[in-house]
Amino acid sequence: MSAHCDRNRATWADATPSIVRLRSSRVHHKTCPMKKMPYSATKGVCVRSMTYLYVQKRPTAMEWPPVEELRRREGVGRWGAERRSLARRRAQAVRCEGCNGSEPQSGRSRSWTRKRLQAVASPVPTTTKRVFTFGKGKSEGDKSMKSLLGGKGANLAEMASIGLSVPPGFTVSTEACQEYQEGGRKLPAGLWEEILEGLSAVEEVMGARLGDPSKPLLLSVRSGAAVSMPGMMDTVLNLGLNDEVVAGLALKSGERFAYDSYRRFLDMFGNVVMGIPHSLFEEKLEALKAVKGVKQDADLTAADLKELVTRYRKVYTEAKGEQFPTDPKRQLYMAVIAVFDSWDSPRANKYRSINQIKGLKGTAVNVQCMVFGNMGNTSGTGVLFTRNPSTGEKKLYGEFLINAQGEDVVAGIRTPEDLDKMKECMPQAYDELVENCNILERHYKEMMDIEFTVQENRLWMLQCRTGKRTGKGAVKIAVDMVNEGLVDKRSAIKMVEAGHLDQLLHPQFEDPSAYKDKVIATGLPASPGAAVGQVVFTADDAEAWHAQGKAVILVRTETSPEDVGGMHAAVGILTARGGMTSHAAVVARGWGKCCVSGCSDISVNEADKVVVLGDEVIQEGDWLSLNGSTGEVILGKQPLSPPALSGGLETFMSWVDETRQLKVMANADTPDDALTARNNGFPVTIRLLDPPLHEFLPEGNIEDIVTELAAETGTSEDEVFTRIEKLSEVNPMLGFRGCRLGISYPELTKMQARAIFEAAISMSNQGVKVLPEIMEFEHQLSLIRTVAQQVFTEMGTSISYKVGTMIEVPRAALVADEIAEQAEFFSFGTNDLTQMTFGYSRDDVGKFLPIYLSKGILQNDPFEVLDQKGVGQLIKIAAERGRRARPDLKVGICGEHGGEPSSVAFFAQAGLDYVSCSPFRVPIARLAAAQVVVVV
């Protein structure tokens, strides 16, 4: 296969067959600026002079030939060495600018060159860097590069730069993942060679080599997107082990450690990279422990672990029909592919969908040299938060496992001990850890989530990121950091998310003391709040029951990333294993879900769908209550009460109100709604008889309803039936409602106007300032003014009021300048404007909208998140035209969009004066309005 280049692009074709021998010719182009560069005269490719070059065709994960086969091929006795030097040689290959195919200086024929230069490796594009190294106080990236390096890679680079002990490594960029996904799941040309260059840099720093038994280098391969997605993508640890390397490692570090690392690698690689269920390896482990009569993994001897390795390799062979890959570079190649593939896994896609994470390029891949927490009692691993993520208390909050690796903590496979245990057994490393936490908080000005390992009393920092927290924790952390002088108020406003405030508005148990005799178990209070629901044992069942409108408690031995859909559907989560920083705990806190983890008193039989606690057996469908603040598991349904706003929240919201420019009001259909709105701190908009009439009719058997109505009104049942038939509509959402009711039945408009004016004057007489703003169609204006004058005369006083209009149909938005001549304010009814613009009936949209969302036809439910391209443009047009006709026109919106953060941001940027939303969403709207100001 020949190769070619032109002035615009160098294209180097893959070699065929997989391994070819390339003898370079010592000939030169007449105009080539590289005077000592051999090249192909016919194809214009310059290659640095070398006697032979072996070029490996870039394989896919399944195409990579076994190393034994490679060594049998033509003259490839030094295949491994040639592979290691390939990256260096590739860098020396240059494109000859200006090559035009003229004869070489030597005068040799083109046919000779074509025969001699038969295949060339694909080059790395020189315009984009895709592999970034870090370690030893130096980094090619920093914390500002999250979109390119992912959060983990950017923060590893940053920690290394500020002098913390970070294991050296390199990060493959998110853009490389994007190229991989868009290129049909194939590594981009040249990327593998770049990865090998990064590996060489790490080997040089560490003085060790991947696959070298005498100086073994083991690697971790981890994912890391720009937005934290805990547990959703893949990780491989201890990569680089095979039978030869483990023997060399055993000579240096002891047999038990070496074979413990090997069996962990076989399990993780088999599960993550090859898709073998973890349970198959777990069965072998539990069976061996039973035979040996031990309960803990740490009680197995080196000989036991050797036997376990043999059993694990057999699991691999039986599951895949082939031997475990022993070439370390092949292992690395396959692990990188697996991490890239995990970006598009069902669980990762579902997590991004649930959390509305969009616009990311992919995941980065972080490759680091391993440090080991499983080298005995002077080693360990842990996860911590620099402040309590549940309460916000300024105290290190975390867990630690002696003689273990990080995944044991994060995955919840073993229930760890409190961080104070580390303080007792490794005081020097603990003191350094505390200092590092202080450094990171001051540097990032945030509460941080940190993973670390201690190897033989030396501390290594493995990861840091902004810590996920509950609503209560978020508000306290923000307020405390302002009081400490660490951040200003504007920065604090950015630290609290809309979802955090939403959590604070959720109910708690009415009286915790009333259920104490029904507490059947106590676990770890992993995520606060109260949850009451029916027990289910699988994520699929949780989603199915939730779809039926049932509240469910998901009960698992331990959760895994595959459970993410069920965790989101459940109102609460209960696990038998796992700590405060396990997968279940971290994800639940991020969503504000109540979670009790590590409840070791219970035995979960997921196959039979029962939970056993002593003599108590809880079956699927039974009711449980969880107190995520105390860890209590309570039998039956316990009553809940509305939440109370804390003093810290009041302080925080005062900063929000000082900052925001957009006014926020609450909609109220009932007196209770109005009271809730006042408790949440805001003015009230009273909703009149606007909905379709069918929404006011009771549900039930029509004959019973008719009988009841006839008795109450003193009319015959026939008359009631006739009126119901007359008022029935095919599509009531677009029918007889709003101003159409007032035009047809003027007494409705008069009655409501009178009630408003009488109540307003009554409150005004008590010293409460009331400014009624009544929204009606122009036709109703004279009726309202007449009623107002009548009430003022009757009550002997008057008040100021305004009359405006709702803009709920596209035509009204387009003729807003005409409407503004009479209306003193506009209120956009975004719910109805959305349904009229899309032509979707809110009553029927549920039949097809989920399909639209799943197929990507719509990115969001337009009734939840404002359609800025369509409905949003109508709002802008109406506001601009209305203000041209009436410059002092007040413009706002009324609807659930007024409490959705991204929609509120749009309204603020569009220049609206206010938003109005349901009472419980008022604090969220206030925060969103302030965040628009502070992020500018």
Coordinates of N, CA and C in Angstrom, one line a residue, residues 388-492:
N388 N -18.8 18.5 56.0 CA -19.8 17.5 56.0 C -20.8 17.8 54.8
P389 N -20.9 16.9 53.9 CA -21.8 17.2 52.7 C -23.3 17.2 53.0
S390 N -23.7 16.6 54.2 CA -25.1 16.5 54.5 C -25.5 17.7 55.4
T391 N -24.6 18.1 56.3 CA -25.0 19.2 57.2 C -24.2 20.5 56.9
G392 N -23.1 20.4 56.2 CA -22.3 21.6 56.0 C -21.3 21.9 57.1
E393 N -21.3 21.1 58.1 CA -20.4 21.4 59.3 C -18.9 21.4 58.8
K394 N -18.2 22.3 59.3 CA -16.7 22.5 59.0 C -15.9 21.5 59.7
K395 N -15.9 20.3 59.2 CA -15.1 19.2 59.8 C -14.9 18.1 58.7
L396 N -13.7 17.5 58.7 CA -13.4 16.5 57.7 C -14.4 15.4 57.8
Y397 N -15.0 14.9 56.7 CA -16.0 13.9 56.7 C -15.6 12.9 55.7
G398 N -15.3 11.7 56.2 CA -14.9 10.7 55.3 C -14.7 9.3 55.9
E399 N -14.1 8.4 55.1 CA -14.0 7.0 55.5 C -12.6 6.5 55.0
F400 N -12.2 5.5 55.7 CA -10.9 5.0 55.4 C -10.9 3.4 55.6
L401 N -10.1 2.8 54.7 CA -9.9 1.3 54.8 C -8.5 1.0 54.9
I402 N -8.0 0.3 55.9 CA -6.6 -0.2 56.0 C -6.4 -1.4 55.0
N403 N -5.3 -1.4 54.4 CA -4.9 -2.5 53.5 C -6.0 -2.8 52.5
A404 N -6.3 -1.7 51.7 CA -7.4 -1.8 50.7 C -7.1 -0.9 49.5
Q405 N -7.8 -1.1 48.4 CA -7.7 -0.2 47.3 C -8.9 0.7 47.2
G406 N -8.8 1.8 46.5 CA -9.9 2.8 46.4 C -11.2 2.3 46.0
E407 N -11.3 1.4 45.1 CA -12.6 1.0 44.6 C -13.3 0.2 45.7
D408 N -12.6 -0.3 46.7 CA -13.3 -1.0 47.8 C -14.2 0.0 48.6
V409 N -13.7 1.2 48.7 CA -14.5 2.3 49.4 C -15.6 2.8 48.5
V410 N -15.2 3.3 47.3 CA -16.2 3.9 46.4 C -17.3 3.0 46.0
A411 N -17.0 1.8 45.7 CA -18.0 0.9 45.2 C -18.8 0.3 46.3
G412 N -18.5 0.5 47.6 CA -19.2 0.0 48.7 C -19.1 -1.5 48.9
I413 N -18.0 -2.1 48.3 CA -17.8 -3.5 48.5 C -17.5 -3.9 49.9
R414 N -16.7 -3.1 50.6 CA -16.5 -3.2 52.0 C -17.0 -2.0 52.8
T415 N -17.5 -2.2 53.9 CA -18.0 -1.1 54.7 C -16.8 -0.5 55.5
P416 N -16.4 0.7 55.2 CA -15.1 1.3 55.8 C -15.4 1.8 57.2
E417 N -14.3 2.3 57.8 CA -14.3 2.9 59.1 C -14.2 4.4 59.0
D418 N -14.6 5.1 60.1 CA -14.5 6.6 60.1 C -13.1 7.0 59.9
L419 N -12.9 8.3 59.4 CA -11.6 8.8 59.1 C -10.8 8.9 60.3
D420 N -11.4 9.0 61.5 CA -10.6 9.1 62.7 C -9.7 7.9 62.9
K421 N -10.1 6.8 62.3 CA -9.2 5.6 62.4 C -7.9 5.8 61.8
M422 N -7.8 6.6 60.8 CA -6.6 6.9 60.1 C -5.7 7.8 61.1
K423 N -6.4 8.7 61.8 CA -5.7 9.6 62.7 C -5.0 8.8 63.8
E424 N -5.6 7.6 64.2 CA -5.0 6.8 65.2 C -3.8 6.0 64.7
C425 N -3.9 5.4 63.5 CA -2.9 4.5 63.1 C -1.9 5.1 62.1
M426 N -2.2 6.2 61.5 CA -1.2 6.8 60.6 C -1.2 8.3 60.8
P427 N -0.8 8.8 62.0 CA -0.9 10.2 62.4 C -0.1 11.1 61.5
Q428 N 1.0 10.8 61.0 CA 1.8 11.7 60.1 C 1.1 11.9 58.8
A429 N 0.6 10.8 58.2 CA -0.1 10.9 56.9 C -1.4 11.7 57.1
Y430 N -2.0 11.5 58.3 CA -3.3 12.2 58.5 C -3.0 13.7 58.6
D431 N -2.0 14.1 59.3 CA -1.7 15.5 59.5 C -1.4 16.1 58.1
E432 N -0.7 15.4 57.3 CA -0.4 15.9 55.9 C -1.7 16.0 55.1
L433 N -2.6 15.1 55.3 CA -3.9 15.1 54.6 C -4.7 16.3 55.0
V434 N -4.8 16.6 56.3 CA -5.5 17.8 56.8 C -5.0 19.0 56.2
E435 N -3.6 19.2 56.1 CA -3.0 20.3 55.5 C -3.4 20.4 54.0
N436 N -3.3 19.3 53.3 CA -3.7 19.3 51.9 C -5.2 19.7 51.7
C437 N -6.0 19.3 52.6 CA -7.4 19.7 52.5 C -7.6 21.2 52.7
N438 N -6.9 21.8 53.6 CA -6.9 23.2 53.8 C -6.4 24.0 52.6
I439 N -5.3 23.4 52.0 CA -4.7 24.0 50.8 C -5.7 24.0 49.7
L440 N -6.4 22.9 49.5 CA -7.3 22.8 48.4 C -8.5 23.6 48.5
E441 N -9.1 23.7 49.8 CA -10.2 24.6 50.0 C -9.8 26.1 49.7
R442 N -8.7 26.5 50.2 CA -8.3 27.9 49.9 C -8.0 28.1 48.4
H443 N -7.5 27.1 47.8 CA -7.1 27.2 46.3 C -8.4 27.3 45.5
Y444 N -9.3 26.3 45.7 CA -10.5 26.2 44.9 C -11.7 27.1 45.4
K445 N -11.6 27.5 46.7 CA -12.7 28.3 47.3 C -14.0 27.5 47.2
E446 N -13.9 26.2 47.6 CA -15.1 25.3 47.5 C -14.9 24.2 48.5
M447 N -16.0 23.5 48.8 CA -15.9 22.3 49.6 C -15.5 21.2 48.6
M448 N -14.4 20.4 48.9 CA -13.9 19.5 48.0 C -14.1 18.0 48.4
D449 N -14.2 17.2 47.4 CA -14.4 15.7 47.5 C -13.0 15.2 47.1
I450 N -12.4 14.4 47.9 CA -11.0 14.0 47.7 C -10.9 12.5 47.9
E451 N -10.1 11.8 47.0 CA -9.7 10.4 47.1 C -8.2 10.4 47.3
F452 N -7.8 9.5 48.2 CA -6.4 9.5 48.6 C -6.0 8.0 48.9
T453 N -4.7 7.8 48.8 CA -4.1 6.5 49.2 C -2.9 6.7 50.0
V454 N -2.7 5.9 51.0 CA -1.4 5.9 51.8 C -0.7 4.6 51.5
Q455 N 0.5 4.7 50.9 CA 1.3 3.5 50.6 C 2.5 3.6 51.6
E456 N 2.5 2.6 52.5 CA 3.6 2.5 53.5 C 3.9 3.8 54.1
N457 N 2.8 4.4 54.6 CA 2.9 5.7 55.4 C 3.1 7.0 54.5
R458 N 3.2 6.8 53.2 CA 3.3 8.0 52.4 C 2.0 8.3 51.7
L459 N 1.6 9.6 51.8 CA 0.3 10.0 51.3 C 0.3 10.4 49.9
W460 N -0.6 9.9 49.1 CA -0.8 10.3 47.7 C -2.2 10.8 47.4
M461 N -2.3 11.9 46.7 CA -3.6 12.5 46.4 C -4.0 12.0 45.0
L462 N -5.2 11.3 44.9 CA -5.6 10.6 43.7 C -6.6 11.4 42.9
Q463 N -7.4 12.2 43.6 CA -8.4 13.0 42.9 C -9.0 14.1 43.8
C464 N -9.4 15.2 43.2 CA -10.2 16.2 43.9 C -11.2 16.8 43.0
R465 N -12.3 17.1 43.5 CA -13.4 17.7 42.7 C -14.3 18.5 43.7
T466 N -15.1 19.3 43.2 CA -16.1 20.0 44.0 C -17.0 19.0 44.5
G467 N -17.2 19.0 45.8 CA -18.0 17.9 46.5 C -19.5 18.1 46.3
K468 N -20.2 17.0 46.0 CA -21.7 17.1 45.9 C -22.2 17.2 47.4
R469 N -23.3 17.8 47.5 CA -23.8 18.1 48.9 C -25.4 18.2 48.8
T470 N -25.9 18.1 50.0 CA -27.4 18.2 50.1 C -27.7 19.7 50.1
G471 N -29.0 20.0 50.0 CA -29.5 21.4 50.1 C -29.1 22.0 51.4
K472 N -29.3 21.3 52.5 CA -28.9 21.9 53.8 C -27.4 22.2 53.9
G473 N -26.6 21.2 53.4 CA -25.2 21.4 53.4 C -24.8 22.5 52.5
A474 N -25.4 22.7 51.3 CA -25.0 23.7 50.4 C -25.2 25.1 50.9
V475 N -26.3 25.3 51.6 CA -26.6 26.6 52.1 C -25.6 27.0 53.3
K476 N -25.4 26.0 54.2 CA -24.5 26.3 55.3 C -23.1 26.5 54.8
I477 N -22.6 25.7 53.9 CA -21.3 25.9 53.4 C -21.1 27.3 52.8
A478 N -22.1 27.7 52.0 CA -22.0 29.0 51.3 C -22.0 30.1 52.3
V479 N -22.9 30.1 53.3 CA -22.9 31.1 54.4 C -21.7 31.1 55.2
D480 N -21.2 29.9 55.6 CA -20.0 29.9 56.4 C -18.8 30.4 55.7
M481 N -18.6 30.1 54.4 CA -17.5 30.5 53.7 C -17.5 32.0 53.5
V482 N -18.6 32.6 53.4 CA -18.7 34.1 53.4 C -18.2 34.7 54.8
N483 N -18.8 34.1 55.8 CA -18.4 34.5 57.2 C -16.9 34.3 57.5
E484 N -16.3 33.3 56.9 CA -14.9 33.0 57.1 C -14.0 33.9 56.2
G485 N -14.6 34.7 55.3 CA -13.9 35.5 54.4 C -13.2 34.8 53.2
L486 N -13.7 33.5 53.0 CA -13.1 32.7 51.9 C -13.7 33.1 50.6
V487 N -15.0 33.4 50.5 CA -15.6 33.9 49.3 C -16.5 35.1 49.6
D488 N -16.9 35.8 48.5 CA -17.8 36.9 48.7 C -19.3 36.4 48.5
K489 N -20.2 37.3 48.7 CA -21.6 36.9 48.6 C -22.0 36.5 47.2
R490 N -21.5 37.2 46.2 CA -21.8 36.8 44.8 C -21.3 35.4 44.5
S491 N -20.1 35.1 45.0 CA -19.6 33.7 44.8 C -20.4 32.7 45.5
A492 N -20.9 33.1 46.7 CA -21.7 32.1 47.5 C -23.0 31.8 46.8

